[in-house]
mmCIF file of N, CA and C in Angstrom:
data_model
loop_
_atom_site.group_PDB
_atom_site.id
_atom_site.type_symbol
_atom_site.label_atom_id
_atom_site.label_comp_id
_atom_site.label_asym_id
_atom_site.label_seq_id
_atom_site.Cartn_x
_atom_site.Cartn_y
_atom_site.Cartn_z
ATOM 1 N N UNK A 319 6.521 -3.419 15.993
ATOM 2 C CA UNK A 319 6.250 -4.012 14.585
ATOM 3 C C UNK A 319 7.223 -3.813 13.825
ATOM 4 N N UNK A 320 7.393 -4.688 12.898
ATOM 5 C CA UNK A 320 8.378 -4.627 11.638
ATOM 6 C C UNK A 320 7.869 -4.366 10.293
ATOM 7 N N UNK A 321 6.355 -3.949 10.341
ATOM 8 C CA UNK A 321 6.033 -3.708 9.072
ATOM 9 C C UNK A 321 5.238 -2.431 9.169
ATOM 10 N N UNK A 322 5.018 -1.631 7.819
ATOM 11 C CA UNK A 322 4.616 -0.425 7.551
ATOM 12 C C UNK A 322 3.458 -0.476 6.745
ATOM 13 N N UNK A 323 2.275 0.246 6.890
ATOM 14 C CA UNK A 323 0.989 -0.103 6.269
ATOM 15 C C UNK A 323 0.822 1.346 5.664
ATOM 16 N N UNK A 324 0.627 1.256 4.153
ATOM 17 C CA UNK A 324 0.118 1.961 3.530
ATOM 18 C C UNK A 324 -1.247 2.203 2.910
ATOM 19 N N UNK A 325 -2.282 2.953 3.577
ATOM 20 C CA UNK A 325 -3.735 2.976 3.218
ATOM 21 C C UNK A 325 -4.141 3.823 2.150
ATOM 22 N N UNK A 326 -4.722 3.120 1.500
ATOM 23 C CA UNK A 326 -5.675 3.420 0.153
ATOM 24 C C UNK A 326 -6.987 3.568 0.168
ATOM 25 N N UNK A 327 -7.742 4.028 -0.660
ATOM 26 C CA UNK A 327 -9.012 4.119 -0.429
ATOM 27 C C UNK A 327 -9.804 3.008 -1.243
ATOM 28 N N UNK A 328 -9.463 2.429 -2.021
ATOM 29 C CA UNK A 328 -10.021 1.258 -2.822
ATOM 30 C C UNK A 328 -9.114 0.074 -2.786
ATOM 31 N N UNK A 329 -9.947 -1.211 -3.385
ATOM 32 C CA UNK A 329 -9.000 -2.187 -3.541
ATOM 33 C C UNK A 329 -8.436 -2.209 -4.628
ATOM 34 N N UNK A 330 -8.830 -1.364 -5.690
ATOM 35 C CA UNK A 330 -8.337 -1.325 -7.061
ATOM 36 C C UNK A 330 -6.717 -0.876 -6.977
ATOM 37 N N UNK A 331 -6.802 0.413 -6.051
ATOM 38 C CA UNK A 331 -5.391 1.111 -5.685
ATOM 39 C C UNK A 331 -4.542 -0.117 -4.920
ATOM 40 N N UNK A 332 -5.029 -0.752 -4.203
ATOM 41 C CA UNK A 332 -4.239 -1.696 -3.146
ATOM 42 C C UNK A 332 -3.604 -2.637 -4.213
ATOM 43 N N UNK A 333 -4.639 -3.249 -4.680
ATOM 44 C CA UNK A 333 -4.170 -4.463 -5.670
ATOM 45 C C UNK A 333 -3.083 -4.033 -6.782
ATOM 46 N N UNK A 334 -3.481 -2.820 -7.394
ATOM 47 C CA UNK A 334 -2.495 -2.523 -8.377
ATOM 48 C C UNK A 334 -1.174 -2.040 -7.725
ATOM 49 N N UNK A 335 -0.974 -1.517 -6.450
ATOM 50 C CA UNK A 335 -0.033 -1.387 -5.685
ATOM 51 C C UNK A 335 0.826 -2.540 -5.275
ATOM 52 N N UNK A 336 0.063 -3.528 -5.068
ATOM 53 C CA UNK A 336 0.596 -4.922 -4.802
ATOM 54 C C UNK A 336 1.560 -5.422 -6.041
ATOM 55 N N UNK A 337 0.830 -5.454 -6.779
ATOM 56 C CA UNK A 337 1.531 -5.725 -8.393
ATOM 57 C C UNK A 337 2.755 -5.063 -8.579
ATOM 58 N N UNK A 338 2.756 -3.727 -8.468
ATOM 59 C CA UNK A 338 3.883 -2.672 -8.967
ATOM 60 C C UNK A 338 4.908 -3.177 -8.046
ATOM 61 N N UNK A 339 4.674 -3.060 -6.630
ATOM 62 C CA UNK A 339 5.737 -3.632 -5.610
ATOM 63 C C UNK A 339 6.253 -5.067 -6.079
ATOM 64 N N UNK A 340 5.452 -5.986 -6.433
ATOM 65 C CA UNK A 340 5.722 -7.396 -6.728
ATOM 66 C C UNK A 340 6.789 -7.188 -8.008
ATOM 67 N N UNK A 341 6.542 -6.400 -8.869
ATOM 68 C CA UNK A 341 7.322 -6.528 -10.134
ATOM 69 C C UNK A 341 8.806 -5.883 -9.744
ATOM 70 N N UNK A 342 8.916 -5.085 -8.606
ATOM 71 C CA UNK A 342 10.039 -4.638 -8.405
ATOM 72 C C UNK A 342 10.685 -5.495 -6.971
ATOM 73 N N UNK A 343 10.195 -6.591 -6.629
ATOM 74 C CA UNK A 343 10.891 -7.591 -5.965
ATOM 75 C C UNK A 343 10.545 -7.262 -4.509
ATOM 76 N N UNK A 344 9.713 -6.444 -4.232
ATOM 77 C CA UNK A 344 9.082 -6.256 -2.682
ATOM 78 C C UNK A 344 7.989 -7.304 -2.164
ATOM 79 N N UNK A 345 7.827 -7.618 -1.618
ATOM 80 C CA UNK A 345 6.744 -8.672 -0.970
ATOM 81 C C UNK A 345 5.590 -7.578 -0.136
ATOM 82 N N UNK A 346 4.501 -7.845 -0.186
ATOM 83 C CA UNK A 346 3.571 -7.187 0.304
ATOM 84 C C UNK A 346 2.268 -7.899 0.540
ATOM 85 N N UNK A 347 1.661 -7.193 1.132
ATOM 86 C CA UNK A 347 0.239 -8.105 1.870
ATOM 87 C C UNK A 347 -1.053 -7.033 1.680
ATOM 88 N N UNK A 348 -2.089 -7.345 0.923
ATOM 89 C CA UNK A 348 -3.061 -6.350 1.163
ATOM 90 C C UNK A 348 -4.062 -6.985 1.791
ATOM 91 N N UNK A 349 -4.612 -5.995 2.968
ATOM 92 C CA UNK A 349 -6.015 -6.606 4.052
ATOM 93 C C UNK A 349 -6.791 -5.275 3.878
ATOM 94 N N UNK A 350 -8.031 -5.478 4.341
ATOM 95 C CA UNK A 350 -8.985 -4.191 4.488
ATOM 96 C C UNK A 350 -8.756 -3.803 6.155
ATOM 97 N N UNK A 351 -8.645 -2.531 6.019
ATOM 98 C CA UNK A 351 -8.264 -1.879 7.213
ATOM 99 C C UNK A 351 -9.598 -1.161 7.879
ATOM 100 N N UNK A 352 -9.617 -0.974 9.274
ATOM 101 C CA UNK A 352 -10.695 -0.114 9.994
ATOM 102 C C UNK A 352 -10.664 1.296 9.526
ATOM 103 N N UNK A 353 -12.009 1.584 9.614
ATOM 104 C CA UNK A 353 -11.948 3.432 8.998
ATOM 105 C C UNK A 353 -12.574 3.837 8.065
ATOM 106 N N UNK A 354 -13.286 2.824 7.359
ATOM 107 C CA UNK A 354 -14.034 3.046 6.153
ATOM 108 C C UNK A 354 -15.063 3.826 6.567
ATOM 109 N N UNK A 355 -15.857 4.269 5.428
ATOM 110 C CA UNK A 355 -16.927 5.069 5.434
ATOM 111 C C UNK A 355 -18.276 4.187 4.708
ATOM 112 N N UNK A 356 -19.596 4.990 4.690
ATOM 113 C CA UNK A 356 -20.466 4.332 4.349
ATOM 114 C C UNK A 356 -20.353 4.269 2.704
ATOM 115 N N UNK A 357 -19.530 5.274 2.152
ATOM 116 C CA UNK A 357 -19.300 5.131 0.808
ATOM 117 C C UNK A 357 -18.289 4.230 0.393
ATOM 118 N N UNK A 358 -17.515 3.620 1.318
ATOM 119 C CA UNK A 358 -16.630 2.828 1.004
ATOM 120 C C UNK A 358 -15.669 2.051 2.072
ATOM 121 N N UNK A 359 -14.644 1.218 1.615
ATOM 122 C CA UNK A 359 -13.898 0.662 2.728
ATOM 123 C C UNK A 359 -12.483 1.120 2.058
ATOM 124 N N UNK A 360 -11.554 1.005 3.469
ATOM 125 C CA UNK A 360 -9.992 1.378 3.176
ATOM 126 C C UNK A 360 -9.449 0.123 3.217
ATOM 127 N N UNK A 361 -8.135 0.049 2.341
ATOM 128 C CA UNK A 361 -7.521 -1.012 2.308
ATOM 129 C C UNK A 361 -6.114 -0.761 2.467
ATOM 130 N N UNK A 362 -5.178 -1.597 3.120
ATOM 131 C CA UNK A 362 -3.742 -1.522 3.711
ATOM 132 C C UNK A 362 -2.776 -2.148 2.841
ATOM 133 N N UNK A 363 -1.701 -1.660 2.379
ATOM 134 C CA UNK A 363 -0.845 -2.466 1.604
ATOM 135 C C UNK A 363 0.278 -2.350 2.830
ATOM 136 N N UNK A 364 0.843 -3.655 3.290
ATOM 137 C CA UNK A 364 1.604 -3.837 4.174
ATOM 138 C C UNK A 364 3.097 -4.298 3.629
ATOM 139 N N UNK A 365 4.235 -3.728 3.916
ATOM 140 C CA UNK A 365 5.602 -4.119 3.712
ATOM 141 C C UNK A 365 6.396 -4.051 4.894
ATOM 142 N N UNK A 366 7.631 -4.608 4.611
ATOM 143 C CA UNK A 366 8.672 -4.692 5.785
ATOM 144 C C UNK A 366 8.859 -3.335 5.840
ATOM 145 N N UNK A 367 9.528 -3.022 7.264
ATOM 146 C CA UNK A 367 9.985 -1.713 7.379
ATOM 147 C C UNK A 367 11.005 -1.398 6.466
ATOM 148 N N UNK A 368 12.126 -2.331 6.359
ATOM 149 C CA UNK A 368 13.277 -2.159 5.541
ATOM 150 C C UNK A 368 12.975 -1.857 4.315
ATOM 151 N N UNK A 369 11.683 -2.153 3.571
ATOM 152 C CA UNK A 369 11.525 -1.776 2.304
ATOM 153 C C UNK A 369 10.628 -0.622 2.151
ATOM 154 N N UNK A 370 9.998 0.131 3.132
ATOM 155 C CA UNK A 370 9.177 0.952 3.311
ATOM 156 C C UNK A 370 9.209 2.173 2.433
ATOM 157 N N UNK A 371 10.493 2.746 2.625
ATOM 158 C CA UNK A 371 10.948 4.010 1.692
ATOM 159 C C UNK A 371 11.177 3.532 0.205
ATOM 160 N N UNK A 372 11.564 2.855 -0.167
ATOM 161 C CA UNK A 372 11.510 2.340 -1.656
ATOM 162 C C UNK A 372 10.024 2.174 -2.056
ATOM 163 N N UNK A 373 9.303 1.274 -1.470
ATOM 164 C CA UNK A 373 7.904 0.841 -1.563
ATOM 165 C C UNK A 373 7.072 2.157 -1.745
ATOM 166 N N UNK A 374 7.326 3.149 -0.902
ATOM 167 C CA UNK A 374 6.347 4.237 -0.988
ATOM 168 C C UNK A 374 6.538 4.916 -2.144
ATOM 169 N N UNK A 375 8.124 5.150 -2.567
ATOM 170 C CA UNK A 375 8.495 5.891 -3.851
ATOM 171 C C UNK A 375 7.826 5.257 -5.171
ATOM 172 N N UNK A 376 7.804 3.884 -5.228
ATOM 173 C CA UNK A 376 7.311 3.125 -6.145
ATOM 174 C C UNK A 376 5.874 3.071 -6.234
ATOM 175 N N UNK A 377 5.102 3.265 -5.241
ATOM 176 C CA UNK A 377 3.848 3.546 -5.323
ATOM 177 C C UNK A 377 3.492 5.069 -5.697
ATOM 178 N N UNK A 378 4.321 5.998 -4.894
ATOM 179 C CA UNK A 378 4.006 7.202 -5.672
ATOM 180 C C UNK A 378 4.073 7.455 -7.193
ATOM 181 N N UNK A 379 5.090 6.756 -7.638
ATOM 182 C CA UNK A 379 5.394 6.865 -9.042
ATOM 183 C C UNK A 379 4.543 6.157 -9.787
ATOM 184 N N UNK A 380 3.652 5.062 -9.102
ATOM 185 C CA UNK A 380 2.668 4.440 -10.038
ATOM 186 C C UNK A 380 1.341 4.983 -9.407
ATOM 187 N N UNK A 381 1.320 6.206 -9.274
ATOM 188 C CA UNK A 381 -0.002 6.925 -9.106
ATOM 189 C C UNK A 381 -0.992 6.054 -8.487
ATOM 190 N N UNK A 382 -0.534 5.431 -7.135
ATOM 191 C CA UNK A 382 -1.148 5.122 -5.994
ATOM 192 C C UNK A 382 -1.712 6.019 -4.962
ATOM 193 N N UNK A 383 -2.957 6.170 -4.885
ATOM 194 C CA UNK A 383 -3.412 7.275 -3.826
ATOM 195 C C UNK A 383 -3.196 6.800 -2.442
ATOM 196 N N UNK A 384 -2.227 7.057 -1.733
ATOM 197 C CA UNK A 384 -1.884 6.620 -0.401
ATOM 198 C C UNK A 384 -2.532 7.970 0.613
ATOM 199 N N UNK A 385 -3.542 7.432 1.638
ATOM 200 C CA UNK A 385 -4.118 8.650 2.090
ATOM 201 C C UNK A 385 -3.460 8.639 3.513
ATOM 202 N N UNK A 386 -2.893 7.578 3.917
ATOM 203 C CA UNK A 386 -2.011 7.594 5.334
ATOM 204 C C UNK A 386 -0.783 6.268 5.385
ATOM 205 N N UNK A 387 -0.112 6.874 6.110
ATOM 206 C CA UNK A 387 1.080 5.836 6.359
ATOM 207 C C UNK A 387 1.095 5.224 7.881
ATOM 208 N N UNK A 388 0.921 4.093 8.237
ATOM 209 C CA UNK A 388 0.941 3.606 9.757
ATOM 210 C C UNK A 388 2.137 2.764 10.088
#
């Protein structure tokens, strides 16, 4: 697989993360992922493997809460 997925806890974090990446020229895709709880769903921000390190740093700087990287 040529993509890396950053898992967030809310759609708000994932959509904000997608906007941050787009502003920095990184294409991404947001999708609901399996593993949510009764309290809420999990969302993933997928980016190409080549952009993953830069994307992770941008998301971290943007205060996007990432709970897992797949």
